[in-house]
XYZ file of N, CA, C and O in Angstrom:
820
model
N 79.343 79.902 110.479
C 79.507 80.326 109.088
C 80.594 81.399 108.982
O 81.418 81.371 108.086
N 80.596 82.346 109.926
C 81.610 83.407 109.920
C 82.994 82.831 110.150
O 83.969 83.294 109.579
N 83.085 81.787 111.013
C 84.367 81.161 111.296
C 84.937 80.523 110.033
O 86.125 80.638 109.739
N 84.072 79.863 109.268
C 84.505 79.240 108.025
C 85.012 80.295 107.044
O 86.042 80.128 106.398
N 84.280 81.403 106.928
C 84.690 82.485 106.039
C 86.023 83.078 106.457
O 86.856 83.406 105.630
N 86.230 83.229 107.785
C 87.500 83.754 108.297
C 88.654 82.828 107.924
O 89.727 83.280 107.531
N 88.435 81.509 108.076
C 89.476 80.542 107.745
C 89.798 80.579 106.258
O 90.960 80.486 105.857
N 88.764 80.732 105.422
C 88.989 80.810 103.990
C 89.787 82.051 103.638
O 90.678 82.016 102.788
N 89.470 83.166 104.286
C 90.212 84.403 104.036
C 91.661 84.254 104.453
O 92.572 84.736 103.774
N 91.892 83.591 105.592
C 93.247 83.380 106.068
C 94.038 82.497 105.108
O 95.195 82.764 104.804
N 93.389 81.417 104.616
C 94.080 80.489 103.741
C 94.461 81.132 102.411
O 95.415 80.722 101.756
N 93.722 82.172 101.995
C 94.076 82.871 100.771
C 95.434 83.534 100.907
O 96.124 83.758 99.920
N 95.813 83.872 102.136
C 97.097 84.514 102.397
C 98.141 83.502 102.861
O 99.240 83.889 103.226
N 97.790 82.210 102.849
C 98.699 81.168 103.309
C 99.567 80.725 102.141
O 99.072 80.243 101.123
N 100.872 80.885 102.283
C 101.813 80.600 101.195
C 102.564 79.301 101.469
O 103.251 79.162 102.474
N 102.418 78.342 100.541
C 103.085 77.045 100.663
C 104.182 76.941 99.618
O 103.955 77.199 98.431
N 105.368 76.558 100.063
C 106.474 76.282 99.146
C 106.523 74.774 98.923
O 106.745 74.011 99.863
N 106.305 74.333 97.678
C 106.282 72.914 97.333
C 107.556 72.565 96.576
O 107.892 73.213 95.577
N 108.254 71.524 97.051
C 109.500 71.088 96.416
C 109.342 69.624 96.009
O 109.247 68.737 96.864
N 109.297 69.362 94.701
C 109.079 67.996 94.207
C 109.585 67.912 92.781
O 109.263 68.771 91.956
N 110.382 66.879 92.471
C 110.934 66.740 91.127
C 109.944 66.106 90.154
O 110.181 66.108 88.945
N 108.827 65.590 90.655
C 107.818 64.960 89.808
C 106.809 65.990 89.308
O 106.124 66.642 90.103
N 106.708 66.116 87.990
C 105.755 67.061 87.395
C 104.325 66.665 87.748
O 103.486 67.524 88.063
N 104.041 65.371 87.706
C 102.697 64.879 87.996
C 102.290 65.210 89.424
O 101.181 65.693 89.683
N 103.203 64.956 90.372
C 102.890 65.237 91.778
C 102.740 66.734 92.027
O 101.914 67.153 92.844
N 103.523 67.552 91.335
C 103.390 69.008 91.481
C 102.031 69.472 90.970
O 101.385 70.323 91.579
N 101.586 68.904 89.845
C 100.284 69.267 89.293
C 99.154 68.859 90.236
O 98.177 69.601 90.418
N 99.288 67.677 90.837
C 98.277 67.208 91.781
C 98.191 68.127 92.989
O 97.095 68.533 93.408
N 99.347 68.495 93.525
C 99.372 69.391 94.681
C 98.864 70.782 94.316
O 98.217 71.440 95.131
N 99.156 71.201 93.109
C 98.674 72.504 92.656
C 97.148 72.552 92.693
O 96.549 73.531 93.138
N 96.524 71.460 92.234
C 95.060 71.410 92.235
C 94.511 71.352 93.652
O 93.554 72.055 93.992
N 95.130 70.530 94.504
C 94.659 70.399 95.882
C 94.783 71.718 96.646
O 93.870 72.111 97.373
N 95.907 72.391 96.460
C 96.126 73.653 97.172
C 95.236 74.761 96.621
O 94.793 75.632 97.365
N 94.984 74.704 95.312
C 94.088 75.699 94.727
C 92.679 75.542 95.276
O 91.998 76.526 95.574
N 92.254 74.298 95.441
C 90.935 74.040 96.020
C 90.860 74.508 97.463
O 89.778 74.788 97.977
N 92.013 74.567 98.125
C 92.055 75.028 99.519
C 92.302 76.528 99.616
O 92.501 77.057 100.713
N 92.321 77.198 98.465
C 92.497 78.661 98.405
C 93.863 79.108 98.897
O 94.023 80.235 99.364
N 94.865 78.220 98.816
C 96.215 78.576 99.251
C 97.048 79.076 98.070
O 96.866 78.640 96.935
N 97.949 79.971 98.366
C 98.922 80.384 97.371
C 100.105 79.425 97.448
O 100.497 79.006 98.535
N 100.671 79.054 96.287
C 101.759 78.075 96.300
C 102.845 78.452 95.309
O 102.578 79.025 94.245
N 104.079 78.137 95.675
C 105.232 78.276 94.799
C 105.828 76.893 94.614
O 106.030 76.165 95.588
N 106.111 76.499 93.358
C 106.577 75.147 93.065
C 108.006 75.163 92.547
O 108.333 75.911 91.621
N 108.849 74.319 93.162
C 110.239 74.158 92.745
C 110.522 72.671 92.568
O 109.887 71.833 93.215
N 111.496 72.334 91.710
C 111.730 70.922 91.406
C 112.990 70.336 92.030
O 113.390 69.221 91.701
N 113.631 71.079 92.933
C 114.826 70.524 93.592
C 115.085 71.208 94.928
O 114.658 72.347 95.151
N 115.813 70.488 95.777
C 116.177 71.037 97.076
C 117.123 72.223 96.954
O 117.049 73.167 97.742
N 118.017 72.161 95.964
C 118.963 73.260 95.761
C 118.233 74.561 95.415
O 118.591 75.637 95.905
N 117.208 74.449 94.560
C 116.436 75.644 94.193
C 115.663 76.173 95.398
O 115.479 77.387 95.538
N 115.218 75.248 96.255
C 114.492 75.666 97.462
C 115.415 76.444 98.392
O 115.030 77.475 98.952
N 116.654 75.971 98.558
C 117.618 76.677 99.402
C 117.917 78.060 98.847
O 118.038 79.035 99.589
N 118.033 78.142 97.521
C 118.299 79.431 96.891
C 117.115 80.366 97.092
O 117.292 81.559 97.378
N 115.905 79.827 96.947
C 114.695 80.635 97.124
C 114.608 81.185 98.541
O 114.212 82.323 98.766
N 115.015 80.348 99.513
C 114.950 80.740 100.925
C 116.184 81.510 101.378
O 116.244 81.987 102.515
N 117.167 81.627 100.492
C 118.381 82.355 100.856
C 119.291 81.561 101.766
O 119.999 82.130 102.594
N 119.300 80.224 101.612
C 120.114 79.368 102.475
C 121.183 78.624 101.679
O 121.449 77.456 101.926
N 121.823 79.298 100.724
C 122.870 78.661 99.949
C 124.070 78.356 100.821
O 124.228 78.908 101.906
N 124.952 77.492 100.327
C 126.122 77.046 101.100
C 126.961 78.204 101.612
O 127.426 78.192 102.739
N 127.156 79.243 100.778
C 128.042 80.335 101.193
C 127.413 81.234 102.235
O 128.064 82.124 102.767
N 126.126 80.985 102.568
C 125.462 81.813 103.568
C 125.201 81.054 104.860
O 124.779 81.629 105.851
N 125.439 79.735 104.846
C 125.099 78.928 106.009
C 125.949 79.252 107.231
O 125.528 79.048 108.362
N 127.163 79.759 107.006
C 128.041 80.059 108.134
C 127.645 81.348 108.832
O 128.095 81.638 109.915
N 126.830 82.139 108.177
C 126.435 83.427 108.752
C 124.935 83.632 108.594
O 124.497 84.583 107.975
N 124.161 82.699 109.174
C 122.707 82.754 109.036
C 122.130 83.913 109.838
O 122.590 84.216 110.928
N 121.118 84.564 109.288
C 120.420 85.635 109.982
C 118.987 85.643 109.510
O 118.578 84.803 108.720
N 118.211 86.599 109.993
C 116.802 86.692 109.604
C 116.627 87.520 108.339
O 115.521 87.770 107.910
N 117.740 87.921 107.706
C 117.652 88.797 106.538
C 116.858 88.170 105.415
O 116.022 88.805 104.791
N 117.114 86.859 105.117
C 116.448 86.216 103.994
C 114.946 86.159 104.191
O 114.176 86.458 103.285
N 114.503 85.759 105.376
C 113.064 85.668 105.621
C 112.424 87.047 105.640
O 111.322 87.237 105.138
N 113.125 88.050 106.188
C 112.576 89.401 106.244
C 112.421 89.987 104.847
O 111.429 90.643 104.545
N 113.418 89.721 103.959
C 113.332 90.263 102.610
C 112.183 89.639 101.850
O 111.496 90.321 101.081
N 111.961 88.344 102.041
C 110.828 87.689 101.383
C 109.517 88.234 101.918
O 108.574 88.464 101.163
N 109.439 88.428 103.235
C 108.206 88.925 103.834
C 107.909 90.348 103.383
O 106.753 90.714 103.169
N 108.957 91.164 103.232
C 108.757 92.543 102.784
C 108.178 92.579 101.373
O 107.450 93.489 101.013
N 108.511 91.541 100.562
C 108.012 91.477 99.201
C 106.693 90.719 99.112
O 106.257 90.350 98.021
N 106.061 90.479 100.253
C 104.785 89.781 100.262
C 104.912 88.307 99.952
O 103.974 87.686 99.454
N 106.077 87.717 100.224
C 106.327 86.327 99.870
C 106.631 85.486 101.107
O 107.460 84.594 101.074
N 105.998 85.798 102.190
C 106.211 85.046 103.396
C 105.810 83.588 103.183
O 104.744 83.309 102.636
N 106.667 82.650 103.596
C 106.388 81.223 103.454
C 105.832 80.701 104.773
O 106.489 80.786 105.804
N 104.614 80.178 104.735
C 103.964 79.669 105.939
C 104.192 78.180 106.159
O 104.100 77.698 107.282
N 104.457 77.454 105.073
C 104.680 76.018 105.194
C 105.491 75.523 103.998
O 105.374 76.063 102.892
N 106.324 74.500 104.228
C 107.134 73.910 103.165
C 106.764 72.441 103.033
O 106.767 71.707 104.019
N 106.410 72.027 101.823
C 106.090 70.629 101.545
C 107.129 70.107 100.556
O 107.311 70.666 99.481
N 107.827 69.036 100.933
C 108.891 68.529 100.080
C 108.832 67.018 99.918
O 108.495 66.290 100.867
N 109.137 66.555 98.707
C 109.240 65.125 98.444
C 110.480 64.594 99.153
O 111.469 65.303 99.314
N 110.413 63.330 99.568
C 111.567 62.749 100.250
C 112.639 62.351 99.249
O 113.811 62.686 99.410
N 112.252 61.608 98.203
C 113.213 61.116 97.214
C 113.332 62.080 96.039
O 112.412 62.209 95.230
N 114.459 62.766 95.975
C 114.741 63.672 94.864
C 116.211 63.536 94.491
O 117.046 63.251 95.349
N 116.550 63.705 93.216
C 117.961 63.649 92.817
C 118.736 64.801 93.444
O 118.220 65.905 93.579
N 119.972 64.504 93.828
C 120.775 65.539 94.484
C 120.467 65.602 95.965
O 120.894 64.746 96.740
N 119.703 66.560 96.359
C 119.354 66.746 97.767
C 118.000 66.101 98.067
O 116.997 66.418 97.426
N 117.969 65.234 99.058
C 116.717 64.586 99.451
C 115.872 65.542 100.299
O 116.362 66.571 100.777
N 114.616 65.178 100.485
C 113.738 65.986 101.319
C 114.213 66.045 102.756
O 114.054 67.062 103.436
N 114.825 64.953 103.218
C 115.347 64.928 104.587
C 116.533 65.881 104.735
O 116.662 66.579 105.743
N 117.403 65.909 103.715
C 118.540 66.834 103.746
C 118.057 68.285 103.749
O 118.609 69.136 104.453
N 117.025 68.549 102.956
C 116.447 69.894 102.920
C 115.856 70.249 104.281
O 116.027 71.375 104.769
N 115.186 69.293 104.895
C 114.615 69.486 106.235
C 115.708 69.874 107.231
O 115.541 70.817 108.019
N 116.831 69.151 107.198
C 117.922 69.418 108.137
C 118.502 70.822 107.935
O 118.845 71.492 108.908
N 118.582 71.255 106.683
C 119.135 72.580 106.415
C 118.180 73.671 106.906
O 118.603 74.695 107.434
N 116.877 73.442 106.718
C 115.886 74.427 107.152
C 115.837 74.517 108.675
O 115.702 75.602 109.239
N 115.964 73.376 109.335
C 115.872 73.324 110.796
C 117.216 73.565 111.478
O 117.316 73.453 112.703
N 118.237 73.897 110.696
C 119.560 74.146 111.255
C 119.504 75.249 112.296
O 118.788 76.242 112.132
N 120.251 75.079 113.399
C 120.269 76.073 114.469
C 120.691 77.430 113.922
O 121.726 77.563 113.275
N 119.875 78.434 114.161
C 120.177 79.775 113.683
C 119.493 80.106 112.373
O 119.511 81.258 111.948
N 118.883 79.107 111.716
C 118.176 79.370 110.467
C 116.949 80.226 110.726
O 116.203 80.001 111.682
N 116.729 81.200 109.852
C 115.576 82.082 110.011
C 114.271 81.387 109.637
O 113.196 81.937 109.835
N 114.369 80.168 109.097
C 113.175 79.416 108.679
C 112.894 78.230 109.584
O 111.997 77.428 109.296
N 113.642 78.070 110.668
C 113.529 76.856 111.485
C 112.159 76.665 112.123
O 111.785 75.545 112.485
N 111.376 77.749 112.268
C 110.052 77.642 112.883
C 108.934 77.405 111.863
O 107.776 77.233 112.247
N 109.280 77.403 110.573
C 108.275 77.162 109.539
C 107.983 75.661 109.462
O 108.913 74.854 109.370
N 106.710 75.237 109.507
C 106.379 73.806 109.443
C 106.833 73.190 108.121
O 106.632 73.763 107.050
N 107.469 72.015 108.216
C 107.925 71.283 107.029
C 107.196 69.946 106.963
O 107.183 69.190 107.945
N 106.589 69.655 105.822
C 105.863 68.400 105.611
C 106.619 67.573 104.580
O 106.924 68.052 103.490
N 106.942 66.330 104.932
C 107.645 65.424 104.026
C 106.626 64.524 103.333
O 105.691 64.025 103.963
N 106.815 64.315 102.030
C 105.936 63.438 101.256
C 106.755 62.313 100.619
O 107.915 62.522 100.245
N 106.145 61.141 100.521
C 106.841 60.011 99.903
C 105.831 58.980 99.417
O 104.762 58.814 100.013
N 106.189 58.282 98.330
C 105.335 57.199 97.823
C 105.684 55.873 98.491
O 105.023 54.869 98.259
N 106.728 55.887 99.319
C 107.179 54.671 99.998
C 106.875 54.762 101.491
O 107.265 55.726 102.149
N 106.209 53.748 101.990
C 105.851 53.699 103.418
C 106.932 52.949 104.185
O 106.859 51.739 104.388
N 107.958 53.679 104.586
C 109.088 53.096 105.307
C 109.082 53.659 106.730
O 109.427 54.825 106.938
N 108.686 52.838 107.725
C 108.566 53.317 109.107
C 109.821 54.013 109.632
O 109.725 55.059 110.283
N 110.991 53.444 109.357
C 112.224 54.040 109.875
C 112.455 55.427 109.268
O 112.930 56.348 109.933
N 112.086 55.581 107.992
C 112.230 56.868 107.307
C 111.260 57.892 107.901
O 111.626 59.053 108.119
N 110.038 57.449 108.155
C 109.031 58.341 108.738
C 109.477 58.823 110.112
O 109.413 60.016 110.426
N 109.954 57.895 110.933
C 110.427 58.240 112.277
C 111.589 59.215 112.222
O 111.640 60.196 112.980
N 112.522 58.960 111.302
C 113.699 59.815 111.168
C 113.295 61.255 110.819
O 113.822 62.217 111.394
N 112.346 61.401 109.902
C 111.915 62.735 109.483
C 111.172 63.456 110.599
O 111.402 64.647 110.843
N 110.286 62.741 111.286
C 109.520 63.362 112.368
C 110.442 63.768 113.515
O 110.275 64.836 114.109
N 111.421 62.917 113.836
C 112.380 63.265 114.885
C 113.312 64.386 114.440
O 113.874 65.101 115.269
N 113.452 64.545 113.117
C 114.315 65.596 112.587
C 113.632 66.950 112.511
O 114.256 67.925 112.102
N 112.341 66.985 112.898
C 111.648 68.268 112.951
C 110.497 68.427 111.975
O 109.869 69.489 111.934
N 110.199 67.369 111.188
C 109.082 67.459 110.242
C 107.755 67.526 110.998
O 107.573 66.855 112.008
N 106.849 68.335 110.491
C 105.538 68.494 111.112
C 104.645 67.289 110.816
O 103.900 66.833 111.680
N 104.748 66.786 109.569
C 103.941 65.646 109.133
C 104.716 64.852 108.099
O 105.627 65.373 107.443
N 104.328 63.581 107.941
C 104.875 62.729 106.869
C 103.672 62.151 106.143
O 102.920 61.352 106.713
N 103.473 62.554 104.886
C 102.304 62.130 104.127
C 102.699 61.198 102.999
O 103.735 61.378 102.354
N 101.850 60.189 102.759
C 102.099 59.224 101.694
C 101.415 59.661 100.410
O 100.281 60.128 100.409
N 102.116 59.499 99.309
C 101.585 59.825 97.987
C 100.776 58.651 97.441
O 101.054 57.496 97.789
N 99.825 58.924 96.543
C 99.373 60.247 96.109
C 98.527 60.926 97.184
O 97.747 60.265 97.875
N 98.713 62.224 97.334
C 97.993 62.963 98.368
C 96.512 63.077 98.028
O 96.128 63.144 96.860
N 95.695 63.097 99.065
C 94.257 63.216 98.944
C 93.797 64.501 99.652
O 94.521 65.048 100.479
N 92.593 64.965 99.334
C 92.065 66.141 100.041
C 92.056 65.964 101.552
O 92.253 66.929 102.297
N 91.853 64.711 102.002
C 91.841 64.448 103.441
C 93.207 64.699 104.069
O 93.309 65.020 105.259
N 94.279 64.560 103.263
C 95.624 64.819 103.791
C 95.807 66.286 104.147
O 96.499 66.616 105.113
N 95.186 67.163 103.353
C 95.305 68.593 103.644
C 94.592 68.952 104.941
O 94.979 69.898 105.630
N 93.544 68.177 105.270
C 92.846 68.424 106.530
C 93.770 68.147 107.718
O 93.650 68.781 108.759
N 94.695 67.195 107.534
C 95.660 66.896 108.594
C 96.589 68.082 108.848
O 97.187 68.188 109.916
N 96.698 68.935 107.838
C 97.615 70.071 107.953
C 96.952 71.311 108.522
O 97.590 72.352 108.635
N 95.664 71.224 108.877
C 94.961 72.371 109.445
C 95.674 72.957 110.667
O 95.730 74.176 110.813
N 96.232 72.105 111.570
C 96.976 72.675 112.705
C 98.131 73.571 112.255
O 98.457 74.547 112.916
N 98.744 73.236 111.093
C 99.829 74.070 110.563
C 99.298 75.429 110.149
O 99.934 76.460 110.390
N 98.109 75.420 109.518
C 97.473 76.676 109.126
C 97.236 77.541 110.366
O 97.602 78.702 110.416
N 96.592 76.931 111.359
C 96.226 77.673 112.570
C 97.465 78.137 113.323
O 97.518 79.260 113.810
N 98.473 77.261 113.404
C 99.711 77.603 114.116
C 100.391 78.790 113.465
O 100.853 79.715 114.140
N 100.430 78.790 112.140
C 101.082 79.872 111.417
C 100.384 81.203 111.652
O 101.016 82.214 111.919
N 99.038 81.201 111.593
C 98.306 82.445 111.777
C 98.267 82.875 113.228
O 98.186 84.054 113.527
N 98.356 81.918 114.145
C 98.465 82.281 115.553
C 99.770 83.026 115.791
O 99.826 84.021 116.509
N 100.854 82.522 115.164
C 102.153 83.182 115.298
C 102.116 84.575 114.696
O 102.679 85.516 115.244
N 101.420 84.706 113.544
C 101.304 86.019 112.898
C 100.533 86.982 113.788
O 100.879 88.145 113.918
N 99.470 86.466 114.435
C 98.672 87.311 115.323
C 99.492 87.761 116.518
O 99.419 88.903 116.950
N 100.309 86.832 117.067
C 101.154 87.178 118.205
C 102.160 88.246 117.812
O 102.450 89.159 118.580
N 102.701 88.147 116.573
C 103.653 89.150 116.107
C 102.983 90.511 116.000
O 103.566 91.539 116.340
N 101.727 90.514 115.484
C 100.989 91.771 115.361
C 100.725 92.384 116.732
O 100.853 93.594 116.921
N 100.350 91.521 117.701
C 100.075 92.001 119.048
C 101.345 92.584 119.670
O 101.322 93.644 120.295
N 102.476 91.881 119.474
C 103.751 92.361 120.021
C 104.127 93.704 119.395
O 104.632 94.591 120.073
N 103.863 93.834 118.079
C 104.181 95.096 117.402
C 103.329 96.227 117.956
O 103.825 97.334 118.177
N 102.033 95.936 118.197
C 101.151 96.961 118.756
C 101.589 97.349 120.163
O 101.580 98.522 120.523
N 101.970 96.334 120.958
C 102.432 96.623 122.314
C 103.696 97.453 122.298
O 103.884 98.366 123.099
N 104.596 97.132 121.347
C 105.848 97.880 121.240
C 105.568 99.329 120.872
O 106.166 100.248 121.431
N 104.634 99.537 119.921
C 104.277 100.893 119.532
C 103.652 101.644 120.686
O 103.952 102.817 120.923
N 102.786 100.967 121.445
C 102.146 101.593 122.599
C 103.180 101.980 123.645
O 103.096 103.047 124.247
N 104.171 101.108 123.850
C 105.223 101.402 124.831
C 106.036 102.618 124.405
O 106.368 103.466 125.221
N 106.331 102.694 123.093
C 107.100 103.838 122.604
C 106.308 105.129 122.785
O 106.874 106.166 123.126
N 104.998 105.072 122.539
C 104.157 106.263 122.728
C 104.142 106.702 124.184
O 104.180 107.897 124.487
N 104.083 105.692 125.096
C 104.101 106.020 126.530
C 105.401 106.708 126.916
O 105.408 107.662 127.692
N 106.511 106.198 126.365
C 107.816 106.787 126.673
C 107.885 108.220 126.147
O 108.378 109.124 126.823
N 107.376 108.410 124.923
C 107.381 109.759 124.345
C 106.549 110.726 125.186
O 106.912 111.883 125.369
N 105.410 110.223 125.686
C 104.552 111.061 126.522
C 105.267 111.426 127.818
O 105.209 112.559 128.282
N 105.955 110.441 128.385
C 106.673 110.704 129.651
C 107.790 111.704 129.436
O 108.100 112.520 130.296
N 108.417 111.606 128.252
C 109.478 112.564 127.949
C 108.926 113.946 127.637
O 109.599 114.953 127.825
N 107.684 114.001 127.122
C 107.090 115.258 126.713
C 106.518 116.032 127.889
O 106.705 117.233 128.025
N 105.820 115.322 128.759
C 105.136 115.981 129.863
C 106.064 116.761 130.790
O 105.724 117.857 131.209
N 107.248 116.240 131.150
C 108.132 117.028 132.022
C 108.506 118.368 131.398
O 108.631 119.368 132.102
N 108.691 118.404 130.042
C 109.027 119.669 129.399
C 107.897 120.675 129.547
O 108.117 121.844 129.866
N 106.662 120.185 129.317
C 105.513 121.067 129.485
C 105.386 121.533 130.931
O 105.056 122.691 131.195
N 105.674 120.622 131.867
C 105.594 120.971 133.283
C 106.605 122.019 133.655
O 106.316 122.969 134.409
N 107.805 121.918 133.106
C 108.860 122.889 133.378
C 108.483 124.273 132.838
O 108.653 125.289 133.499
N 107.942 124.298 131.596
C 107.546 125.566 130.993
C 106.430 126.230 131.795
O 106.435 127.441 132.008
N 105.479 125.442 132.243
C 104.357 125.979 133.009
C 104.841 126.561 134.328
O 104.419 127.646 134.744
N 105.761 125.851 134.979
C 106.302 126.325 136.245
C 107.095 127.620 136.045
O 107.017 128.558 136.856
N 107.833 127.695 134.948
C 108.622 128.885 134.642
C 107.715 130.102 134.426
O 107.956 131.189 134.944
N 106.630 129.929 133.663
C 105.686 131.017 133.401
C 104.987 131.463 134.679
O 104.769 132.660 134.914
N 104.635 130.489 135.513
C 103.967 130.811 136.784
C 104.866 131.663 137.666
O 104.425 132.633 138.304
N 106.156 131.337 137.686
C 107.123 132.086 138.496
C 107.239 133.531 137.993
O 107.289 134.489 138.782
N 107.279 133.690 136.659
C 107.386 135.045 136.085
C 106.156 135.881 136.422
O 106.261 137.043 136.842
N 104.976 135.300 136.255
C 103.728 136.027 136.531
C 103.647 136.422 137.995
O 103.288 137.556 138.347
N 104.015 135.504 138.879
C 103.985 135.787 140.320
C 104.938 136.912 140.673
O 104.620 137.819 141.471
N 106.120 136.890 140.094
C 107.126 137.931 140.346
C 106.623 139.286 139.867
O 106.781 140.314 140.553
N 106.002 139.313 138.692
C 105.493 140.566 138.147
C 104.370 141.132 139.013
O 104.306 142.344 139.269
N 103.475 140.284 139.527
C 102.385 140.727 140.386
C 102.932 141.319 141.674
O 102.446 142.342 142.168
N 103.936 140.664 142.242
C 104.542 141.170 143.465
C 105.180 142.528 143.230
O 105.126 143.433 144.066
N 105.792 142.664 142.017
C 106.444 143.934 141.694
C 105.404 145.065 141.593
O 105.597 146.147 142.134
N 104.270 144.796 140.890
C 103.236 145.829 140.758
C 102.570 146.144 142.101
O 102.214 147.299 142.357
N 102.414 145.174 142.926
C 101.801 145.406 144.263
C 102.711 146.259 145.149
O 102.239 146.952 146.056
N 103.994 146.181 144.920
C 104.936 146.927 145.746
C 105.027 148.401 145.354
O 105.601 149.206 146.057
N 104.494 148.739 144.177
C 104.540 150.137 143.714
C 103.514 151.000 144.399
O 102.450 150.539 144.757
C-alpha cells in the first residue's frame, strides 16, 4: 500500500509534454494523464515543441544544457515527451530526431510516438531512432501502463542526481575540513611553543 502511495506521489511530479495537432486526441490524453495524476503541457506542433524546449534552428549549432536547466529551475522539468507521428510541418519522427540529436540537453528524455496508422516500417524506424515506445491511437488506460518503466526510469535518474549532489556536497565539506584542521593545528603548535618558552624563562629566574 505504501509503495502505491509513493508511486502516486511521484507521478504527481511527473511532467509530460504532449505534442499533437488533433484537439480530440489532446483532450483524450489530457483525461488519461489526469487520471494518472501526471502534470501535462499540450502543444499542437513540432515547431512549438522545439521552441518550448529551447531547440530552435538558430540554437542547434550551439546546443548546451542551458535550456533544460532553465526549465528545471522554473519547476518545469520534462520527464517524458509524447508526440503524434503525422502532423503538418514537422512530423513526430522529425521532432524525435531533433530531440535525440547528439549534444541535445533533452536526448535522455524518453520520447513516445503515437499514430493511428499501424505501419511496421514506421514503427521500426521510430524505435531505431530512439523512441521509447510506439503507441497506436486511440490510446487506452492500458497504454499508460506500458509507460511505467519510463516513470520509474525518470525518477531513478532523479534519485541518482540527488545522490550525486549529496556526495559532491559531502566531498566539499571533507575538503573544507582538511583545509581547516591544519590551520588549527598550526595555531595550537604555535601557542604550545610560546607557553613552553615562557615556562623555561620563569624557571631560569
